[in-house]
């Protein structure tokens, strides 16, 4: 019936949409010009970049000069955090972020800490959401930046961006959000949400790998940034390097498709996700990680008592491809810092599954998973002589 594993790891990356591939194709061999070149070849790619930039800007209610292309969300996060830290040294050296952020936010913050910056890592509530009172209390006169992700890459929870934006604006602190998982899945209007900097990437939304963008507010209170990548002066001298034309065209196409389909796709994913969860929820000793309501439609993350997660993943191979957490952490077999931040003990944090359902998953595939997953969990538990605790933990 199936020759390739069912892909359920859409928080790690997504397959590229064929329509994105078609849009990119002419820009490899035929329209190959450097968009900075003063001739026909350069003009045609420059025009295509302009159109792509406009499309991306419009999708988040920004203007085109507020979009800087980067190699992805990792680079966008680094540029936002280090770029602001360096540009606002005269205001202060305090940055606020959250313990459940992606390593592409946490690591730049730790690096800045080593240079003498002060970083506050706010905890989250047991549902994964930030406590807004704690955020407000953490802001000091020396605070220059608050960085809170839009949607979490492990547990899919969506932070209260509008409320965070309002608090930051009120205290005149810049608000950066890593929206790698959220773009084209929830509406992201940078003015409505009062976002000053926002990181995006294409490969989580059925676009190519190696391309992303940083939105940098220029309307109203302008954000200043210190250049992190010096060179030929592209992207307003803030991010040098010849623009990756095919990837940028693909990124814009992916975003266009994602936003067009957002509502209907979210309904479809929600229905598949809920079907999956219903089949698992009925088993004992299964604990949902992260808030169920404020969550990406295609995401599930839960801890399973009485199984060893690597045995579970092995038992599902080669039929189903999923992972236990972030792609970066999977190799290390360390318990997820996100699940530990929710208060999960080490064992439950280790024995967690992340299911990322996406555009190309079919009803038939989810039916198959619903049939298989509980059976595999039960048989591993049986082999481990596992018995459910009488007191239900949560
Ligand atoms: C995937 C991801 C990143 C890294 O993006 P790249 O484009 O792969 O560098 C950063 N933050 C979040 C939340 C992500 O999901």
PDB file of C-alpha atoms in Angstrom, residues 11-270:
ATOM      1  CA  UNK A  11       7.790  20.943  12.406  1.00  0.00           C
ATOM      2  CA  UNK A  12      11.280  19.802  11.338  1.00  0.00           C
ATOM      3  CA  UNK A  13      10.827  20.655   7.682  1.00  0.00           C
ATOM      4  CA  UNK A  14       8.245  20.229   4.951  1.00  0.00           C
ATOM      5  CA  UNK A  15       8.383  18.764   1.473  1.00  0.00           C
ATOM      6  CA  UNK A  16       8.521  21.472  -1.162  1.00  0.00           C
ATOM      7  CA  UNK A  17       5.280  22.107  -3.018  1.00  0.00           C
ATOM      8  CA  UNK A  18       5.556  21.283  -6.747  1.00  0.00           C
ATOM      9  CA  UNK A  19       4.088  24.689  -7.574  1.00  0.00           C
ATOM     10  CA  UNK A  20       6.968  26.304  -5.686  1.00  0.00           C
ATOM     11  CA  UNK A  21       9.415  24.179  -7.614  1.00  0.00           C
ATOM     12  CA  UNK A  22       7.818  25.250 -10.924  1.00  0.00           C
ATOM     13  CA  UNK A  23       8.077  28.917  -9.952  1.00  0.00           C
ATOM     14  CA  UNK A  24      11.762  28.535  -9.083  1.00  0.00           C
ATOM     15  CA  UNK A  25      12.831  26.572 -12.159  1.00  0.00           C
ATOM     16  CA  UNK A  26      13.416  29.426 -14.642  1.00  0.00           C
ATOM     17  CA  UNK A  27      15.752  31.151 -12.171  1.00  0.00           C
ATOM     18  CA  UNK A  28      18.457  28.503 -12.177  1.00  0.00           C
ATOM     19  CA  UNK A  29      19.710  28.194 -15.760  1.00  0.00           C
ATOM     20  CA  UNK A  30      17.776  30.730 -17.783  1.00  0.00           C
ATOM     21  CA  UNK A  31      17.227  33.790 -15.570  1.00  0.00           C
ATOM     22  CA  UNK A  32      20.476  33.488 -13.667  1.00  0.00           C
ATOM     23  CA  UNK A  33      21.559  37.128 -13.540  1.00  0.00           C
ATOM     24  CA  UNK A  34      22.913  38.832 -10.457  1.00  0.00           C
ATOM     25  CA  UNK A  35      20.119  41.218  -9.449  1.00  0.00           C
ATOM     26  CA  UNK A  36      22.790  43.858  -8.848  1.00  0.00           C
ATOM     27  CA  UNK A  37      24.068  43.756 -12.452  1.00  0.00           C
ATOM     28  CA  UNK A  38      23.382  46.716 -14.775  1.00  0.00           C
ATOM     29  CA  UNK A  39      22.110  44.785 -17.785  1.00  0.00           C
ATOM     30  CA  UNK A  40      19.230  42.684 -19.059  1.00  0.00           C
ATOM     31  CA  UNK A  41      20.177  39.649 -16.952  1.00  0.00           C
ATOM     32  CA  UNK A  42      20.360  41.679 -13.783  1.00  0.00           C
ATOM     33  CA  UNK A  43      17.244  43.691 -14.518  1.00  0.00           C
ATOM     34  CA  UNK A  44      15.053  40.648 -14.970  1.00  0.00           C
ATOM     35  CA  UNK A  45      16.093  39.038 -11.715  1.00  0.00           C
ATOM     36  CA  UNK A  46      15.967  42.390  -9.894  1.00  0.00           C
ATOM     37  CA  UNK A  47      12.376  42.793 -11.077  1.00  0.00           C
ATOM     38  CA  UNK A  48      11.499  39.294  -9.906  1.00  0.00           C
ATOM     39  CA  UNK A  49      13.083  39.944  -6.498  1.00  0.00           C
ATOM     40  CA  UNK A  50      11.153  43.180  -6.199  1.00  0.00           C
ATOM     41  CA  UNK A  51       7.895  41.373  -6.827  1.00  0.00           C
ATOM     42  CA  UNK A  52       8.756  38.613  -4.350  1.00  0.00           C
ATOM     43  CA  UNK A  53       9.759  41.136  -1.705  1.00  0.00           C
ATOM     44  CA  UNK A  54       6.486  43.040  -2.181  1.00  0.00           C
ATOM     45  CA  UNK A  55       4.491  39.857  -1.861  1.00  0.00           C
ATOM     46  CA  UNK A  56       6.232  38.842   1.368  1.00  0.00           C
ATOM     47  CA  UNK A  57       5.863  42.352   2.796  1.00  0.00           C
ATOM     48  CA  UNK A  58       2.161  42.482   1.958  1.00  0.00           C
ATOM     49  CA  UNK A  59       1.582  39.103   3.558  1.00  0.00           C
ATOM     50  CA  UNK A  60       2.561  40.541   6.949  1.00  0.00           C
ATOM     51  CA  UNK A  61       1.280  44.101   6.334  1.00  0.00           C
ATOM     52  CA  UNK A  62       4.790  45.523   6.063  1.00  0.00           C
ATOM     53  CA  UNK A  63       6.427  47.512   3.291  1.00  0.00           C
ATOM     54  CA  UNK A  64       9.080  46.074   1.015  1.00  0.00           C
ATOM     55  CA  UNK A  65      12.048  47.997   2.457  1.00  0.00           C
ATOM     56  CA  UNK A  66      11.311  46.347   5.813  1.00  0.00           C
ATOM     57  CA  UNK A  67      12.149  42.863   4.473  1.00  0.00           C
ATOM     58  CA  UNK A  68      15.770  41.650   4.589  1.00  0.00           C
ATOM     59  CA  UNK A  69      16.494  38.301   2.998  1.00  0.00           C
ATOM     60  CA  UNK A  70      18.623  35.897   5.027  1.00  0.00           C
ATOM     61  CA  UNK A  71      19.587  32.243   4.742  1.00  0.00           C
ATOM     62  CA  UNK A  72      16.754  31.223   7.063  1.00  0.00           C
ATOM     63  CA  UNK A  73      15.326  31.795  10.503  1.00  0.00           C
ATOM     64  CA  UNK A  74      18.573  30.982  12.307  1.00  0.00           C
ATOM     65  CA  UNK A  75      20.339  33.828  10.561  1.00  0.00           C
ATOM     66  CA  UNK A  76      17.341  36.141  10.932  1.00  0.00           C
ATOM     67  CA  UNK A  77      17.276  35.486  14.696  1.00  0.00           C
ATOM     68  CA  UNK A  78      21.012  36.115  14.970  1.00  0.00           C
ATOM     69  CA  UNK A  79      20.736  39.337  12.997  1.00  0.00           C
ATOM     70  CA  UNK A  80      17.780  40.545  15.052  1.00  0.00           C
ATOM     71  CA  UNK A  81      19.239  39.759  18.466  1.00  0.00           C
ATOM     72  CA  UNK A  82      22.906  40.585  17.936  1.00  0.00           C
ATOM     73  CA  UNK A  83      22.052  43.435  15.578  1.00  0.00           C
ATOM     74  CA  UNK A  84      19.790  45.118  18.151  1.00  0.00           C
ATOM     75  CA  UNK A  85      22.176  44.372  21.036  1.00  0.00           C
ATOM     76  CA  UNK A  86      25.000  46.141  19.240  1.00  0.00           C
ATOM     77  CA  UNK A  87      22.918  49.047  17.942  1.00  0.00           C
ATOM     78  CA  UNK A  88      21.289  49.885  21.287  1.00  0.00           C
ATOM     79  CA  UNK A  89      24.328  49.604  23.553  1.00  0.00           C
ATOM     80  CA  UNK A  90      23.818  53.188  24.685  1.00  0.00           C
ATOM     81  CA  UNK A  91      20.297  52.367  25.920  1.00  0.00           C
ATOM     82  CA  UNK A  92      21.138  49.225  27.860  1.00  0.00           C
ATOM     83  CA  UNK A  93      22.321  45.650  27.828  1.00  0.00           C
ATOM     84  CA  UNK A  94      19.283  43.751  29.052  1.00  0.00           C
ATOM     85  CA  UNK A  95      17.343  41.318  26.858  1.00  0.00           C
ATOM     86  CA  UNK A  96      14.302  39.247  27.810  1.00  0.00           C
ATOM     87  CA  UNK A  97      13.503  35.922  26.214  1.00  0.00           C
ATOM     88  CA  UNK A  98      11.819  32.652  27.183  1.00  0.00           C
ATOM     89  CA  UNK A  99      13.223  29.264  28.214  1.00  0.00           C
ATOM     90  CA  UNK A 100      11.215  27.453  25.507  1.00  0.00           C
ATOM     91  CA  UNK A 101      12.701  29.361  22.566  1.00  0.00           C
ATOM     92  CA  UNK A 102      14.444  27.643  19.664  1.00  0.00           C
ATOM     93  CA  UNK A 103      18.203  27.274  20.041  1.00  0.00           C
ATOM     94  CA  UNK A 104      18.583  29.861  17.269  1.00  0.00           C
ATOM     95  CA  UNK A 105      17.329  32.414  19.816  1.00  0.00           C
ATOM     96  CA  UNK A 106      18.787  30.917  22.987  1.00  0.00           C
ATOM     97  CA  UNK A 107      22.307  30.472  21.629  1.00  0.00           C
ATOM     98  CA  UNK A 108      22.750  34.063  20.396  1.00  0.00           C
ATOM     99  CA  UNK A 109      21.451  35.199  23.803  1.00  0.00           C
ATOM    100  CA  UNK A 110      23.969  32.980  25.602  1.00  0.00           C
ATOM    101  CA  UNK A 111      26.692  34.352  23.360  1.00  0.00           C
ATOM    102  CA  UNK A 112      25.695  37.913  24.265  1.00  0.00           C
ATOM    103  CA  UNK A 113      25.705  36.908  27.918  1.00  0.00           C
ATOM    104  CA  UNK A 114      29.338  35.864  27.503  1.00  0.00           C
ATOM    105  CA  UNK A 115      30.037  39.394  26.226  1.00  0.00           C
ATOM    106  CA  UNK A 116      28.522  40.983  29.315  1.00  0.00           C
ATOM    107  CA  UNK A 117      24.862  41.383  28.347  1.00  0.00           C
ATOM    108  CA  UNK A 118      22.219  40.516  30.886  1.00  0.00           C
ATOM    109  CA  UNK A 119      19.624  38.019  29.682  1.00  0.00           C
ATOM    110  CA  UNK A 120      16.410  37.137  31.475  1.00  0.00           C
ATOM    111  CA  UNK A 121      15.048  33.719  30.498  1.00  0.00           C
ATOM    112  CA  UNK A 122      11.412  33.773  31.522  1.00  0.00           C
ATOM    113  CA  UNK A 123       9.782  30.480  32.512  1.00  0.00           C
ATOM    114  CA  UNK A 124       6.483  29.398  30.963  1.00  0.00           C
ATOM    115  CA  UNK A 125       3.323  28.105  32.574  1.00  0.00           C
ATOM    116  CA  UNK A 126       2.637  24.358  32.502  1.00  0.00           C
ATOM    117  CA  UNK A 127       0.662  24.862  29.266  1.00  0.00           C
ATOM    118  CA  UNK A 128       3.700  26.423  27.589  1.00  0.00           C
ATOM    119  CA  UNK A 129       2.322  29.940  27.489  1.00  0.00           C
ATOM    120  CA  UNK A 130       4.135  32.981  28.769  1.00  0.00           C
ATOM    121  CA  UNK A 131       2.794  34.700  31.877  1.00  0.00           C
ATOM    122  CA  UNK A 132       2.244  38.306  30.771  1.00  0.00           C
ATOM    123  CA  UNK A 133       2.557  39.731  34.306  1.00  0.00           C
ATOM    124  CA  UNK A 134       5.964  38.118  34.617  1.00  0.00           C
ATOM    125  CA  UNK A 135       6.987  39.640  31.317  1.00  0.00           C
ATOM    126  CA  UNK A 136       5.923  43.095  32.352  1.00  0.00           C
ATOM    127  CA  UNK A 137       7.688  42.782  35.716  1.00  0.00           C
ATOM    128  CA  UNK A 138      10.917  41.692  34.007  1.00  0.00           C
ATOM    129  CA  UNK A 139      11.186  44.878  31.939  1.00  0.00           C
ATOM    130  CA  UNK A 140      13.751  47.352  33.287  1.00  0.00           C
ATOM    131  CA  UNK A 141      14.986  50.768  32.099  1.00  0.00           C
ATOM    132  CA  UNK A 142      17.967  48.973  30.519  1.00  0.00           C
ATOM    133  CA  UNK A 143      15.826  46.460  28.592  1.00  0.00           C
ATOM    134  CA  UNK A 144      16.322  46.840  24.857  1.00  0.00           C
ATOM    135  CA  UNK A 145      14.629  43.770  23.436  1.00  0.00           C
ATOM    136  CA  UNK A 146      12.005  41.138  24.158  1.00  0.00           C
ATOM    137  CA  UNK A 147      12.247  38.014  22.003  1.00  0.00           C
ATOM    138  CA  UNK A 148       9.306  35.613  22.188  1.00  0.00           C
ATOM    139  CA  UNK A 149       8.548  33.061  19.502  1.00  0.00           C
ATOM    140  CA  UNK A 150       5.179  33.101  17.753  1.00  0.00           C
ATOM    141  CA  UNK A 151       4.582  29.322  17.662  1.00  0.00           C
ATOM    142  CA  UNK A 152       6.744  26.716  19.316  1.00  0.00           C
ATOM    143  CA  UNK A 153       8.550  24.199  17.113  1.00  0.00           C
ATOM    144  CA  UNK A 154       8.096  21.303  19.552  1.00  0.00           C
ATOM    145  CA  UNK A 155       4.718  21.788  21.189  1.00  0.00           C
ATOM    146  CA  UNK A 156       3.109  24.143  18.671  1.00  0.00           C
ATOM    147  CA  UNK A 157       1.761  26.544  21.290  1.00  0.00           C
ATOM    148  CA  UNK A 158       0.993  30.031  20.045  1.00  0.00           C
ATOM    149  CA  UNK A 159       2.084  32.831  22.358  1.00  0.00           C
ATOM    150  CA  UNK A 160      -0.193  35.843  23.000  1.00  0.00           C
ATOM    151  CA  UNK A 161       1.602  38.053  20.488  1.00  0.00           C
ATOM    152  CA  UNK A 162      -0.821  40.950  20.564  1.00  0.00           C
ATOM    153  CA  UNK A 163      -0.605  41.273  24.337  1.00  0.00           C
ATOM    154  CA  UNK A 164       3.188  40.941  24.278  1.00  0.00           C
ATOM    155  CA  UNK A 165       3.396  43.561  21.526  1.00  0.00           C
ATOM    156  CA  UNK A 166       1.262  45.957  23.549  1.00  0.00           C
ATOM    157  CA  UNK A 167       3.387  45.520  26.681  1.00  0.00           C
ATOM    158  CA  UNK A 168       6.608  46.088  24.728  1.00  0.00           C
ATOM    159  CA  UNK A 169       5.280  49.161  22.965  1.00  0.00           C
ATOM    160  CA  UNK A 170       4.008  50.625  26.210  1.00  0.00           C
ATOM    161  CA  UNK A 171       7.456  50.236  27.780  1.00  0.00           C
ATOM    162  CA  UNK A 172       9.280  51.308  24.609  1.00  0.00           C
ATOM    163  CA  UNK A 173      11.107  48.019  24.300  1.00  0.00           C
ATOM    164  CA  UNK A 174      11.600  46.355  20.906  1.00  0.00           C
ATOM    165  CA  UNK A 175       9.632  43.167  20.267  1.00  0.00           C
ATOM    166  CA  UNK A 176      11.188  40.416  18.171  1.00  0.00           C
ATOM    167  CA  UNK A 177       9.344  37.230  17.322  1.00  0.00           C
ATOM    168  CA  UNK A 178      10.643  34.054  15.713  1.00  0.00           C
ATOM    169  CA  UNK A 179       7.713  33.207  13.444  1.00  0.00           C
ATOM    170  CA  UNK A 180       9.334  30.306  11.583  1.00  0.00           C
ATOM    171  CA  UNK A 181       6.516  27.945  12.603  1.00  0.00           C
ATOM    172  CA  UNK A 182       3.700  30.468  12.600  1.00  0.00           C
ATOM    173  CA  UNK A 183       3.873  32.233   9.260  1.00  0.00           C
ATOM    174  CA  UNK A 184       1.041  31.226   6.913  1.00  0.00           C
ATOM    175  CA  UNK A 185      -0.514  29.154   9.716  1.00  0.00           C
ATOM    176  CA  UNK A 186      -1.865  32.060  11.769  1.00  0.00           C
ATOM    177  CA  UNK A 187      -2.480  35.668  10.647  1.00  0.00           C
ATOM    178  CA  UNK A 188       0.615  37.774  11.336  1.00  0.00           C
ATOM    179  CA  UNK A 189       0.048  41.478  10.845  1.00  0.00           C
ATOM    180  CA  UNK A 190       3.119  43.283  12.207  1.00  0.00           C
ATOM    181  CA  UNK A 191       1.179  46.495  12.818  1.00  0.00           C
ATOM    182  CA  UNK A 192      -1.795  44.918  14.502  1.00  0.00           C
ATOM    183  CA  UNK A 193       0.520  42.837  16.702  1.00  0.00           C
ATOM    184  CA  UNK A 194       3.028  45.679  17.225  1.00  0.00           C
ATOM    185  CA  UNK A 195       5.957  43.532  16.184  1.00  0.00           C
ATOM    186  CA  UNK A 196       9.274  45.304  15.522  1.00  0.00           C
ATOM    187  CA  UNK A 197      11.315  42.398  14.189  1.00  0.00           C
ATOM    188  CA  UNK A 198      10.132  39.050  12.868  1.00  0.00           C
ATOM    189  CA  UNK A 199      12.105  36.026  11.636  1.00  0.00           C
ATOM    190  CA  UNK A 200      10.771  33.868   8.828  1.00  0.00           C
ATOM    191  CA  UNK A 201      11.918  30.812   6.924  1.00  0.00           C
ATOM    192  CA  UNK A 202      10.660  29.095   3.786  1.00  0.00           C
ATOM    193  CA  UNK A 203      11.332  25.427   4.438  1.00  0.00           C
ATOM    194  CA  UNK A 204       8.688  25.064   7.161  1.00  0.00           C
ATOM    195  CA  UNK A 205       6.013  26.267   4.741  1.00  0.00           C
ATOM    196  CA  UNK A 206       6.617  24.008   1.712  1.00  0.00           C
ATOM    197  CA  UNK A 207       9.315  26.288   0.319  1.00  0.00           C
ATOM    198  CA  UNK A 208      13.015  25.702  -0.325  1.00  0.00           C
ATOM    199  CA  UNK A 209      15.645  25.307   2.394  1.00  0.00           C
ATOM    200  CA  UNK A 210      18.275  27.979   2.877  1.00  0.00           C
ATOM    201  CA  UNK A 211      16.115  31.086   2.558  1.00  0.00           C
ATOM    202  CA  UNK A 212      14.302  33.245   5.047  1.00  0.00           C
ATOM    203  CA  UNK A 213      13.810  36.847   5.987  1.00  0.00           C
ATOM    204  CA  UNK A 214      13.925  39.304   8.822  1.00  0.00           C
ATOM    205  CA  UNK A 215      11.216  41.929   9.015  1.00  0.00           C
ATOM    206  CA  UNK A 216      12.655  45.129  10.510  1.00  0.00           C
ATOM    207  CA  UNK A 217      10.223  47.930  11.369  1.00  0.00           C
ATOM    208  CA  UNK A 218      10.829  51.215   9.551  1.00  0.00           C
ATOM    209  CA  UNK A 219       7.315  52.645   9.843  1.00  0.00           C
ATOM    210  CA  UNK A 220       6.740  54.652  13.012  1.00  0.00           C
ATOM    211  CA  UNK A 221       9.557  54.049  15.495  1.00  0.00           C
ATOM    212  CA  UNK A 222      12.394  52.825  13.262  1.00  0.00           C
ATOM    213  CA  UNK A 223      14.454  49.871  14.424  1.00  0.00           C
ATOM    214  CA  UNK A 224      18.212  50.282  14.173  1.00  0.00           C
ATOM    215  CA  UNK A 225      20.338  47.228  13.476  1.00  0.00           C
ATOM    216  CA  UNK A 226      24.086  46.653  13.450  1.00  0.00           C
ATOM    217  CA  UNK A 227      25.287  44.691  10.431  1.00  0.00           C
ATOM    218  CA  UNK A 228      26.382  41.144  11.218  1.00  0.00           C
ATOM    219  CA  UNK A 229      27.477  40.038   7.743  1.00  0.00           C
ATOM    220  CA  UNK A 230      29.743  42.528   5.989  1.00  0.00           C
ATOM    221  CA  UNK A 231      30.487  42.521   2.293  1.00  0.00           C
ATOM    222  CA  UNK A 232      29.090  43.897  -0.936  1.00  0.00           C
ATOM    223  CA  UNK A 233      26.390  45.960   0.725  1.00  0.00           C
ATOM    224  CA  UNK A 234      23.242  44.121  -0.377  1.00  0.00           C
ATOM    225  CA  UNK A 235      20.029  44.385   1.640  1.00  0.00           C
ATOM    226  CA  UNK A 236      20.625  48.014   2.676  1.00  0.00           C
ATOM    227  CA  UNK A 237      24.126  47.108   3.776  1.00  0.00           C
ATOM    228  CA  UNK A 238      22.627  45.025   6.584  1.00  0.00           C
ATOM    229  CA  UNK A 239      23.132  41.592   5.041  1.00  0.00           C
ATOM    230  CA  UNK A 240      25.680  41.274   2.277  1.00  0.00           C
ATOM    231  CA  UNK A 241      25.831  38.481  -0.248  1.00  0.00           C
ATOM    232  CA  UNK A 242      24.385  37.950  -3.711  1.00  0.00           C
ATOM    233  CA  UNK A 243      20.678  37.363  -3.334  1.00  0.00           C
ATOM    234  CA  UNK A 244      19.636  33.712  -3.661  1.00  0.00           C
ATOM    235  CA  UNK A 245      17.250  34.440  -6.517  1.00  0.00           C
ATOM    236  CA  UNK A 246      15.594  31.019  -7.068  1.00  0.00           C
ATOM    237  CA  UNK A 247      15.143  30.521  -3.318  1.00  0.00           C
ATOM    238  CA  UNK A 248      13.613  33.967  -2.886  1.00  0.00           C
ATOM    239  CA  UNK A 249      11.166  33.326  -5.740  1.00  0.00           C
ATOM    240  CA  UNK A 250      10.294  29.998  -4.122  1.00  0.00           C
ATOM    241  CA  UNK A 251       9.890  31.556  -0.680  1.00  0.00           C
ATOM    242  CA  UNK A 252       7.423  34.135  -2.022  1.00  0.00           C
ATOM    243  CA  UNK A 253       5.474  31.479  -3.906  1.00  0.00           C
ATOM    244  CA  UNK A 254       5.317  29.241  -0.830  1.00  0.00           C
ATOM    245  CA  UNK A 255       4.064  32.105   1.283  1.00  0.00           C
ATOM    246  CA  UNK A 256       1.473  33.104  -1.297  1.00  0.00           C
ATOM    247  CA  UNK A 257       0.130  29.540  -1.470  1.00  0.00           C
ATOM    248  CA  UNK A 258       0.193  29.133   2.299  1.00  0.00           C
ATOM    249  CA  UNK A 259      -1.722  32.302   2.995  1.00  0.00           C
ATOM    250  CA  UNK A 260      -4.297  31.620   0.277  1.00  0.00           C
ATOM    251  CA  UNK A 261      -5.054  28.226   1.752  1.00  0.00           C
ATOM    252  CA  UNK A 262      -4.615  29.106   5.443  1.00  0.00           C
ATOM    253  CA  UNK A 263      -8.214  28.878   6.632  1.00  0.00           C
ATOM    254  CA  UNK A 264      -9.316  25.776   4.761  1.00  0.00           C
ATOM    255  CA  UNK A 265      -6.023  24.030   5.455  1.00  0.00           C
ATOM    256  CA  UNK A 266      -6.202  24.792   9.169  1.00  0.00           C
ATOM    257  CA  UNK A 267      -9.671  23.252   9.325  1.00  0.00           C
ATOM    258  CA  UNK A 268      -8.493  20.141   7.532  1.00  0.00           C
ATOM    259  CA  UNK A 269      -5.392  19.760   9.720  1.00  0.00           C
ATOM    260  CA  UNK A 270      -7.378  20.362  12.880  1.00  0.00           C
TER     261      UNK A 270
END
